[in-house]
Amino acid sequence: AMGADEIPGEDTDAEGVVESISRTLDQCRTRIDELLVQIDLAKLDVREEVDHQINVAQNAYLAARSKLSEARLDAASTVDALRQSLEQLLHDIGQAYAEVDAAVKRGE
């Protein structure tokens, strides 16, 4: 199927991607905050267990945010890098969710 990827760097397209990624990042921020709340409510040993994973997700979020700032300045060249860091972020948040969930269930 022909996707947006096949369109050679059209600026309007790139800017649209940047905006949609920006919205996705806002949702990611919300999910990370929800995770932090869950972790706060969890038992201490659960917290220690998932601390690393939530840090990974937060760092990925910050990295994606800084790439987003670059993309706003130069959309066409950074959109691919932005897509990659967003995929990484979504992966990391998914992992964090799974780990927190499992740890909380074990701790019940």
GROMACS .gro file of N, CA, C and O in nm:
model
  432
    1ALA      N    1   0.084  -0.121   0.000
    1ALA     CA    2   0.000   0.000   0.000
    1ALA      C    3   0.087   0.125   0.000
    1ALA      O    4   0.193   0.127   0.061
    2MET      N    5   0.041   0.226  -0.069
    2MET     CA    6   0.114   0.352  -0.070
    2MET      C    7   0.088   0.425   0.061
    2MET      O    8  -0.026   0.454   0.095
    3GLY      N    9   0.195   0.449   0.134
    3GLY     CA   10   0.179   0.522   0.260
    3GLY      C   11   0.240   0.660   0.247
    3GLY      O   12   0.298   0.693   0.145
    4ALA      N   13   0.226   0.740   0.351
    4ALA     CA   14   0.285   0.874   0.351
    4ALA      C   15   0.437   0.866   0.334
    4ALA      O   16   0.500   0.960   0.288
    5ASP      N   17   0.494   0.751   0.369
    5ASP     CA   18   0.639   0.736   0.360
    5ASP      C   19   0.691   0.750   0.218
    5ASP      O   20   0.804   0.788   0.196
    6GLU      N   21   0.606   0.717   0.120
    6GLU     CA   22   0.652   0.721  -0.018
    6GLU      C   23   0.657   0.863  -0.075
    6GLU      O   24   0.709   0.885  -0.182
    7ILE      N   25   0.597   0.957  -0.004
    7ILE     CA   26   0.599   1.095  -0.053
    7ILE      C   27   0.734   1.157  -0.017
    7ILE      O   28   0.766   1.166   0.101
    8PRO      N   29   0.813   1.198  -0.116
    8PRO     CA   30   0.941   1.260  -0.081
    8PRO      C   31   0.917   1.390  -0.006
    8PRO      O   32   0.819   1.461  -0.033
    9GLY      N   33   1.005   1.417   0.091
    9GLY     CA   34   0.989   1.526   0.187
    9GLY      C   35   0.904   1.646   0.152
    9GLY      O   36   0.957   1.751   0.122
   10GLU      N   37   0.776   1.630   0.156
   10GLU     CA   38   0.689   1.747   0.140
   10GLU      C   39   0.673   1.812   0.276
   10GLU      O   40   0.634   1.750   0.373
   11ASP      N   41   0.704   1.942   0.280
   11ASP     CA   42   0.705   2.011   0.409
   11ASP      C   43   0.571   2.003   0.482
   11ASP      O   44   0.566   1.977   0.601
   12THR      N   45   0.461   2.026   0.411
   12THR     CA   46   0.331   2.022   0.476
   12THR      C   47   0.308   1.886   0.538
   12THR      O   48   0.260   1.875   0.651
   13ASP      N   49   0.348   1.782   0.466
   13ASP     CA   50   0.333   1.646   0.518
   13ASP      C   51   0.414   1.629   0.646
   13ASP      O   52   0.366   1.579   0.746
   14ALA      N   53   0.540   1.672   0.642
   14ALA     CA   54   0.629   1.659   0.757
   14ALA      C   55   0.572   1.735   0.877
   14ALA      O   56   0.574   1.685   0.989
   15GLU      N   57   0.519   1.853   0.852
   15GLU     CA   58   0.465   1.930   0.963
   15GLU      C   59   0.343   1.860   1.024
   15GLU      O   60   0.324   1.861   1.145
   16GLY      N   61   0.262   1.799   0.938
   16GLY     CA   62   0.148   1.723   0.987
   16GLY      C   63   0.192   1.608   1.076
   16GLY      O   64   0.132   1.583   1.181
   17VAL      N   65   0.298   1.541   1.032
   17VAL     CA   66   0.352   1.429   1.111
   17VAL      C   67   0.402   1.481   1.245
   17VAL      O   68   0.375   1.421   1.350
   18VAL      N   69   0.473   1.592   1.242
   18VAL     CA   70   0.526   1.651   1.366
   18VAL      C   71   0.412   1.681   1.463
   18VAL      O   72   0.419   1.651   1.582
   19GLU      N   73   0.304   1.738   1.411
   19GLU     CA   74   0.190   1.771   1.497
   19GLU      C   75   0.125   1.646   1.556
   19GLU      O   76   0.090   1.641   1.673
   20SER      N   77   0.108   1.543   1.472
   20SER     CA   78   0.043   1.422   1.523
   20SER      C   79   0.134   1.352   1.625
   20SER      O   80   0.086   1.297   1.724
   21ILE      N   81   0.264   1.357   1.602
   21ILE     CA   82   0.358   1.301   1.699
   21ILE      C   83   0.353   1.380   1.830
   21ILE      O   84   0.359   1.324   1.939
   22SER      N   85   0.339   1.510   1.817
   22SER     CA   86   0.329   1.595   1.935
   22SER      C   87   0.208   1.554   2.019
   22SER      O   88   0.217   1.543   2.143
   23ARG      N   89   0.096   1.527   1.954
   23ARG     CA   90  -0.024   1.483   2.026
   23ARG      C   91  -0.001   1.347   2.093
   23ARG      O   92  -0.041   1.325   2.207
   24THR      N   93   0.066   1.257   2.019
   24THR     CA   94   0.096   1.126   2.075
   24THR      C   95   0.184   1.139   2.199
   24THR      O   96   0.163   1.071   2.299
   25LEU      N   97   0.281   1.229   2.193
   25LEU     CA   98   0.370   1.251   2.307
   25LEU      C   99   0.292   1.301   2.428
   25LEU      O  100   0.321   1.262   2.541
   26ASP      N  101   0.194   1.388   2.404
   26ASP     CA  102   0.112   1.435   2.516
   26ASP      C  103   0.040   1.318   2.582
   26ASP      O  104   0.030   1.309   2.705
   27GLN      N  105  -0.010   1.226   2.498
   27GLN     CA  106  -0.078   1.106   2.553
   27GLN      C  107   0.022   1.020   2.630
   27GLN      O  108  -0.011   0.965   2.736
   28CYS      N  109   0.143   1.009   2.579
   28CYS     CA  110   0.247   0.931   2.647
   28CYS      C  111   0.278   0.990   2.784
   28CYS      O  112   0.294   0.918   2.882
   29ARG      N  113   0.285   1.123   2.789
   29ARG     CA  114   0.311   1.192   2.915
   29ARG      C  115   0.203   1.155   3.017
   29ARG      O  116   0.231   1.124   3.134
   30THR      N  117   0.077   1.156   2.971
   30THR     CA  118  -0.035   1.120   3.057
   30THR      C  119  -0.021   0.977   3.108
   30THR      O  120  -0.042   0.950   3.227
   31ARG      N  121   0.016   0.887   3.017
   31ARG     CA  122   0.031   0.745   3.056
   31ARG      C  123   0.144   0.728   3.157
   31ARG      O  124   0.132   0.651   3.252
   32ILE      N  125   0.254   0.800   3.137
   32ILE     CA  126   0.366   0.791   3.232
   32ILE      C  127   0.321   0.843   3.369
   32ILE      O  128   0.350   0.783   3.472
   33ASP      N  129   0.246   0.955   3.369
   33ASP     CA  130   0.196   1.008   3.496
   33ASP      C  131   0.105   0.908   3.566
   33ASP      O  132   0.112   0.892   3.688
   34GLU      N  133   0.019   0.841   3.487
   34GLU     CA  134  -0.069   0.739   3.547
   34GLU      C  135   0.013   0.627   3.608
   34GLU      O  136  -0.020   0.576   3.716
   35LEU      N  137   0.119   0.587   3.536
   35LEU     CA  138   0.206   0.481   3.588
   35LEU      C  139   0.269   0.524   3.720
   35LEU      O  140   0.278   0.446   3.814
   36LEU      N  141   0.316   0.650   3.725
   36LEU     CA  142   0.381   0.699   3.847
   36LEU      C  143   0.283   0.696   3.964
   36LEU      O  144   0.321   0.661   4.076
   37VAL      N  145   0.157   0.730   3.937
   37VAL     CA  146   0.055   0.725   4.042
   37VAL      C  147   0.037   0.581   4.090
   37VAL      O  148   0.034   0.554   4.211
   38GLN      N  149   0.026   0.488   3.993
   38GLN     CA  150   0.011   0.346   4.029
   38GLN      C  151   0.128   0.298   4.113
   38GLN      O  152   0.111   0.224   4.210
   39ILE      N  153   0.248   0.340   4.073
   39ILE     CA  154   0.368   0.296   4.145
   39ILE      C  155   0.367   0.354   4.286
   39ILE      O  156   0.405   0.287   4.383
   40ASP      N  157   0.324   0.479   4.301
   40ASP     CA  158   0.316   0.541   4.433
   40ASP      C  159   0.225   0.463   4.526
   40ASP      O  160   0.249   0.453   4.646
   41LEU      N  161   0.117   0.409   4.469
   41LEU     CA  162   0.020   0.334   4.550
   41LEU      C  163   0.067   0.192   4.579
   41LEU      O  164   0.014   0.126   4.668
   42ALA      N  165   0.164   0.147   4.503
   42ALA     CA  166   0.211   0.009   4.516
   42ALA      C  167   0.298  -0.009   4.640
   42ALA      O  168   0.346   0.088   4.699
   43LYS      N  169   0.319  -0.134   4.675
   43LYS     CA  170   0.408  -0.165   4.787
   43LYS      C  171   0.553  -0.131   4.751
   43LYS      O  172   0.589  -0.127   4.636
   44LEU      N  173   0.633  -0.113   4.853
   44LEU     CA  174   0.771  -0.067   4.834
   44LEU      C  175   0.852  -0.159   4.743
   44LEU      O  176   0.922  -0.113   4.654
   45ASP      N  177   0.843  -0.291   4.765
   45ASP     CA  178   0.924  -0.383   4.685
   45ASP      C  179   0.882  -0.377   4.538
   45ASP      O  180   0.965  -0.394   4.448
   46VAL      N  181   0.755  -0.353   4.515
   46VAL     CA  182   0.707  -0.336   4.378
   46VAL      C  183   0.770  -0.211   4.317
   46VAL      O  184   0.817  -0.211   4.204
   47ARG      N  185   0.772  -0.103   4.397
   47ARG     CA  186   0.829   0.022   4.348
   47ARG      C  187   0.974   0.005   4.304
   47ARG      O  188   1.014   0.050   4.198
   48GLU      N  189   1.052  -0.064   4.389
   48GLU     CA  190   1.194  -0.083   4.358
   48GLU      C  191   1.210  -0.162   4.229
   48GLU      O  192   1.299  -0.135   4.149
   49GLU      N  193   1.120  -0.259   4.211
   49GLU     CA  194   1.127  -0.347   4.096
   49GLU      C  195   1.104  -0.272   3.964
   49GLU      O  196   1.167  -0.299   3.863
   50VAL      N  197   1.010  -0.179   3.965
   50VAL     CA  198   0.970  -0.115   3.839
   50VAL      C  199   1.031   0.023   3.819
   50VAL      O  200   1.015   0.084   3.714
   51ASP      N  201   1.103   0.070   3.920
   51ASP     CA  202   1.167   0.201   3.912
   51ASP      C  203   1.251   0.217   3.786
   51ASP      O  204   1.243   0.319   3.717
   52HIS      N  205   1.333   0.117   3.758
   52HIS     CA  206   1.420   0.123   3.642
   52HIS      C  207   1.339   0.139   3.514
   52HIS      O  208   1.369   0.222   3.429
   53GLN      N  209   1.234   0.059   3.501
   53GLN     CA  210   1.156   0.058   3.379
   53GLN      C  211   1.087   0.193   3.357
   53GLN      O  212   1.082   0.243   3.246
   54ILE      N  213   1.036   0.252   3.463
   54ILE     CA  214   0.969   0.381   3.448
   54ILE      C  215   1.071   0.490   3.413
   54ILE      O  216   1.042   0.580   3.335
   55ASN      N  217   1.193   0.477   3.465
   55ASN     CA  218   1.298   0.571   3.428
   55ASN      C  219   1.332   0.562   3.280
   55ASN      O  220   1.354   0.663   3.214
   56VAL      N  221   1.338   0.437   3.231
   56VAL     CA  222   1.363   0.416   3.088
   56VAL      C  223   1.256   0.486   3.005
   56VAL      O  224   1.286   0.557   2.910
   57ALA      N  225   1.131   0.469   3.045
   57ALA     CA  226   1.020   0.531   2.972
   57ALA      C  227   1.028   0.684   2.980
   57ALA      O  228   1.008   0.753   2.880
   58GLN      N  229   1.060   0.736   3.097
   58GLN     CA  230   1.071   0.882   3.111
   58GLN      C  231   1.184   0.938   3.026
   58GLN      O  232   1.169   1.042   2.963
   59ASN      N  233   1.297   0.868   3.025
   59ASN     CA  234   1.410   0.913   2.944
   59ASN      C  235   1.376   0.910   2.796
   59ASN      O  236   1.413   1.000   2.719
   60ALA      N  237   1.307   0.804   2.754
   60ALA     CA  238   1.265   0.794   2.615
   60ALA      C  239   1.170   0.908   2.580
   60ALA      O  240   1.177   0.967   2.472
   61TYR      N  241   1.084   0.941   2.675
   61TYR     CA  242   0.991   1.053   2.654
   61TYR      C  243   1.067   1.183   2.633
   61TYR      O  244   1.041   1.259   2.540
   62LEU      N  245   1.165   1.209   2.721
   62LEU     CA  246   1.242   1.333   2.711
   62LEU      C  247   1.321   1.337   2.580
   62LEU      O  248   1.331   1.443   2.517
   63ALA      N  249   1.376   1.224   2.540
   63ALA     CA  250   1.450   1.218   2.413
   63ALA      C  251   1.358   1.249   2.295
   63ALA      O  252   1.394   1.326   2.205
   64ALA      N  253   1.238   1.191   2.298
   64ALA     CA  254   1.143   1.215   2.190
   64ALA      C  255   1.101   1.361   2.189
   64ALA      O  256   1.087   1.423   2.083
   65ARG      N  257   1.082   1.419   2.307
   65ARG     CA  258   1.047   1.560   2.318
   65ARG      C  259   1.154   1.650   2.255
   65ARG      O  260   1.122   1.745   2.184
   66SER      N  261   1.281   1.620   2.284
   66SER     CA  262   1.386   1.706   2.230
   66SER      C  263   1.398   1.689   2.079
   66SER      O  264   1.423   1.785   2.007
   67LYS      N  265   1.375   1.567   2.028
   67LYS     CA  266   1.372   1.546   1.883
   67LYS      C  267   1.256   1.623   1.821
   67LYS      O  268   1.266   1.674   1.710
   68LEU      N  269   1.144   1.631   1.895
   68LEU     CA  270   1.029   1.705   1.845
   68LEU      C  271   1.063   1.853   1.830
   68LEU      O  272   1.026   1.916   1.732
   69SER      N  273   1.137   1.907   1.926
   69SER     CA  274   1.179   2.048   1.917
   69SER      C  275   1.264   2.070   1.793
   69SER      O  276   1.247   2.169   1.721
   70GLU      N  277   1.358   1.978   1.768
   70GLU     CA  278   1.441   1.988   1.647
   70GLU      C  279   1.353   1.981   1.523
   70GLU      O  280   1.374   2.056   1.427
   71ALA      N  281   1.255   1.892   1.524
   71ALA     CA  282   1.170   1.871   1.407
   71ALA      C  283   1.089   1.995   1.376
   71ALA      O  284   1.058   2.024   1.260
   72ARG      N  285   1.054   2.071   1.478
   72ARG     CA  286   0.979   2.194   1.454
   72ARG      C  287   1.063   2.293   1.376
   72ARG      O  288   1.012   2.374   1.298
   73LEU      N  289   1.195   2.289   1.397
   73LEU     CA  290   1.285   2.380   1.327
   73LEU      C  291   1.314   2.330   1.186
   73LEU      O  292   1.330   2.408   1.093
   74ASP      N  293   1.324   2.199   1.170
   74ASP     CA  294   1.364   2.142   1.042
   74ASP      C  295   1.287   2.013   1.019
   74ASP      O  296   1.342   1.904   1.027
   75ALA      N  297   1.158   2.028   0.991
   75ALA     CA  298   1.068   1.913   0.989
   75ALA      C  299   1.113   1.803   0.893
   75ALA      O  300   1.121   1.687   0.930
   76ALA      N  301   1.144   1.840   0.769
   76ALA     CA  302   1.168   1.737   0.668
   76ALA      C  303   1.280   1.641   0.707
   76ALA      O  304   1.266   1.520   0.690
   77SER      N  305   1.388   1.692   0.762
   77SER     CA  306   1.503   1.604   0.787
   77SER      C  307   1.491   1.525   0.915
   77SER      O  308   1.556   1.422   0.931
   78THR      N  309   1.409   1.572   1.009
   78THR     CA  310   1.407   1.502   1.138
   78THR      C  311   1.285   1.414   1.159
   78THR      O  312   1.275   1.346   1.260
   79VAL      N  313   1.192   1.415   1.065
   79VAL     CA  314   1.070   1.336   1.084
   79VAL      C  315   1.100   1.188   1.103
   79VAL      O  316   1.043   1.123   1.190
   80ASP      N  317   1.192   1.133   1.025
   80ASP     CA  318   1.224   0.991   1.039
   80ASP      C  319   1.283   0.960   1.176
   80ASP      O  320   1.247   0.862   1.240
   81ALA      N  321   1.375   1.046   1.220
   81ALA     CA  322   1.436   1.027   1.352
   81ALA      C  323   1.329   1.037   1.460
   81ALA      O  324   1.330   0.962   1.558
   82LEU      N  325   1.236   1.129   1.438
   82LEU     CA  326   1.128   1.148   1.534
   82LEU      C  327   1.038   1.025   1.540
   82LEU      O  328   1.002   0.979   1.648
   83ARG      N  329   1.005   0.973   1.423
   83ARG     CA  330   0.922   0.851   1.419
   83ARG      C  331   0.990   0.738   1.495
   83ARG      O  332   0.926   0.665   1.570
   84GLN      N  333   1.121   0.724   1.474
   84GLN     CA  334   1.195   0.617   1.541
   84GLN      C  335   1.193   0.636   1.691
   84GLN      O  336   1.170   0.541   1.767
   85SER      N  337   1.217   0.760   1.736
   85SER     CA  338   1.222   0.778   1.881
   85SER      C  339   1.084   0.763   1.942
   85SER      O  340   1.069   0.720   2.055
   86LEU      N  341   0.980   0.795   1.865
   86LEU     CA  342   0.844   0.775   1.914
   86LEU      C  343   0.813   0.626   1.927
   86LEU      O  344   0.755   0.581   2.026
   87GLU      N  345   0.855   0.548   1.827
   87GLU     CA  346   0.835   0.403   1.835
   87GLU      C  347   0.904   0.346   1.957
   87GLU      O  348   0.850   0.261   2.028
   88GLN      N  349   1.027   0.393   1.981
   88GLN     CA  350   1.103   0.349   2.098
   88GLN      C  351   1.028   0.385   2.226
   88GLN      O  352   1.015   0.303   2.318
   89LEU      N  353   0.976   0.507   2.231
   89LEU     CA  354   0.903   0.553   2.348
   89LEU      C  355   0.780   0.468   2.373
   89LEU      O  356   0.754   0.424   2.486
   90LEU      N  357   0.701   0.444   2.268
   90LEU     CA  358   0.579   0.364   2.283
   90LEU      C  359   0.614   0.224   2.332
   90LEU      O  360   0.546   0.166   2.416
   91HIS      N  361   0.724   0.170   2.278
   91HIS     CA  362   0.772   0.039   2.321
   91HIS      C  363   0.807   0.042   2.470
   91HIS      O  364   0.765  -0.045   2.547
   92ASP      N  365   0.883   0.144   2.511
   92ASP     CA  366   0.928   0.153   2.650
   92ASP      C  367   0.811   0.171   2.745
   92ASP      O  368   0.808   0.114   2.855
   93ILE      N  369   0.712   0.252   2.705
   93ILE     CA  370   0.596   0.271   2.790
   93ILE      C  371   0.516   0.140   2.801
   93ILE      O  372   0.470   0.104   2.908
   94GLY      N  373   0.505   0.070   2.688
   94GLY     CA  374   0.437  -0.060   2.690
   94GLY      C  375   0.504  -0.155   2.787
   94GLY      O  376   0.438  -0.222   2.867
   95GLN      N  377   0.639  -0.158   2.782
   95GLN     CA  378   0.716  -0.243   2.873
   95GLN      C  379   0.691  -0.203   3.018
   95GLN      O  380   0.671  -0.287   3.105
   96ALA      N  381   0.695  -0.073   3.042
   96ALA     CA  382   0.677  -0.023   3.179
   96ALA      C  383   0.538  -0.062   3.230
   96ALA      O  384   0.524  -0.107   3.343
   97TYR      N  385   0.437  -0.047   3.145
   97TYR     CA  386   0.301  -0.085   3.183
   97TYR      C  387   0.295  -0.232   3.221
   97TYR      O  388   0.240  -0.267   3.325
   98ALA      N  389   0.352  -0.316   3.135
   98ALA     CA  390   0.348  -0.460   3.159
   98ALA      C  391   0.419  -0.494   3.290
   98ALA      O  392   0.369  -0.573   3.371
   99GLU      N  393   0.535  -0.432   3.313
   99GLU     CA  394   0.612  -0.463   3.433
   99GLU      C  395   0.543  -0.416   3.559
   99GLU      O  396   0.538  -0.485   3.660
  100VAL      N  397   0.488  -0.294   3.554
  100VAL     CA  398   0.418  -0.240   3.670
  100VAL      C  399   0.298  -0.328   3.701
  100VAL      O  400   0.274  -0.366   3.816
  101ASP      N  401   0.225  -0.362   3.596
  101ASP     CA  402   0.106  -0.444   3.612
  101ASP      C  403   0.140  -0.578   3.677
  101ASP      O  404   0.076  -0.621   3.774
  102ALA      N  405   0.241  -0.644   3.624
  102ALA     CA  406   0.282  -0.774   3.676
  102ALA      C  407   0.330  -0.763   3.820
  102ALA      O  408   0.295  -0.844   3.906
  103ALA      N  409   0.409  -0.659   3.846
  103ALA     CA  410   0.464  -0.642   3.980
  103ALA      C  411   0.354  -0.612   4.082
  103ALA      O  412   0.355  -0.663   4.194
  104VAL      N  413   0.259  -0.529   4.041
  104VAL     CA  414   0.148  -0.496   4.131
  104VAL      C  415   0.066  -0.621   4.161
  104VAL      O  416   0.028  -0.646   4.276
  105LYS      N  417   0.040  -0.702   4.058
  105LYS     CA  418  -0.037  -0.826   4.078
  105LYS      C  419   0.036  -0.921   4.173
  105LYS      O  420  -0.025  -0.982   4.260
  106ARG      N  421   0.169  -0.932   4.154
  106ARG     CA  422   0.248  -1.017   4.243
  106ARG      C  423   0.242  -0.966   4.385
  106ARG      O  424   0.245  -1.043   4.480
  107GLY      N  425   0.239  -0.833   4.399
  107GLY     CA  426   0.246  -0.773   4.533
  107GLY      C  427   0.114  -0.775   4.607
  107GLY      O  428   0.110  -0.744   4.726
  108GLU      N  429   0.005  -0.810   4.538
  108GLU     CA  430  -0.126  -0.806   4.603
  108GLU      C  431  -0.142  -0.915   4.707
  108GLU      O  432  -0.092  -1.024   4.691
   0.00000   0.00000   0.00000
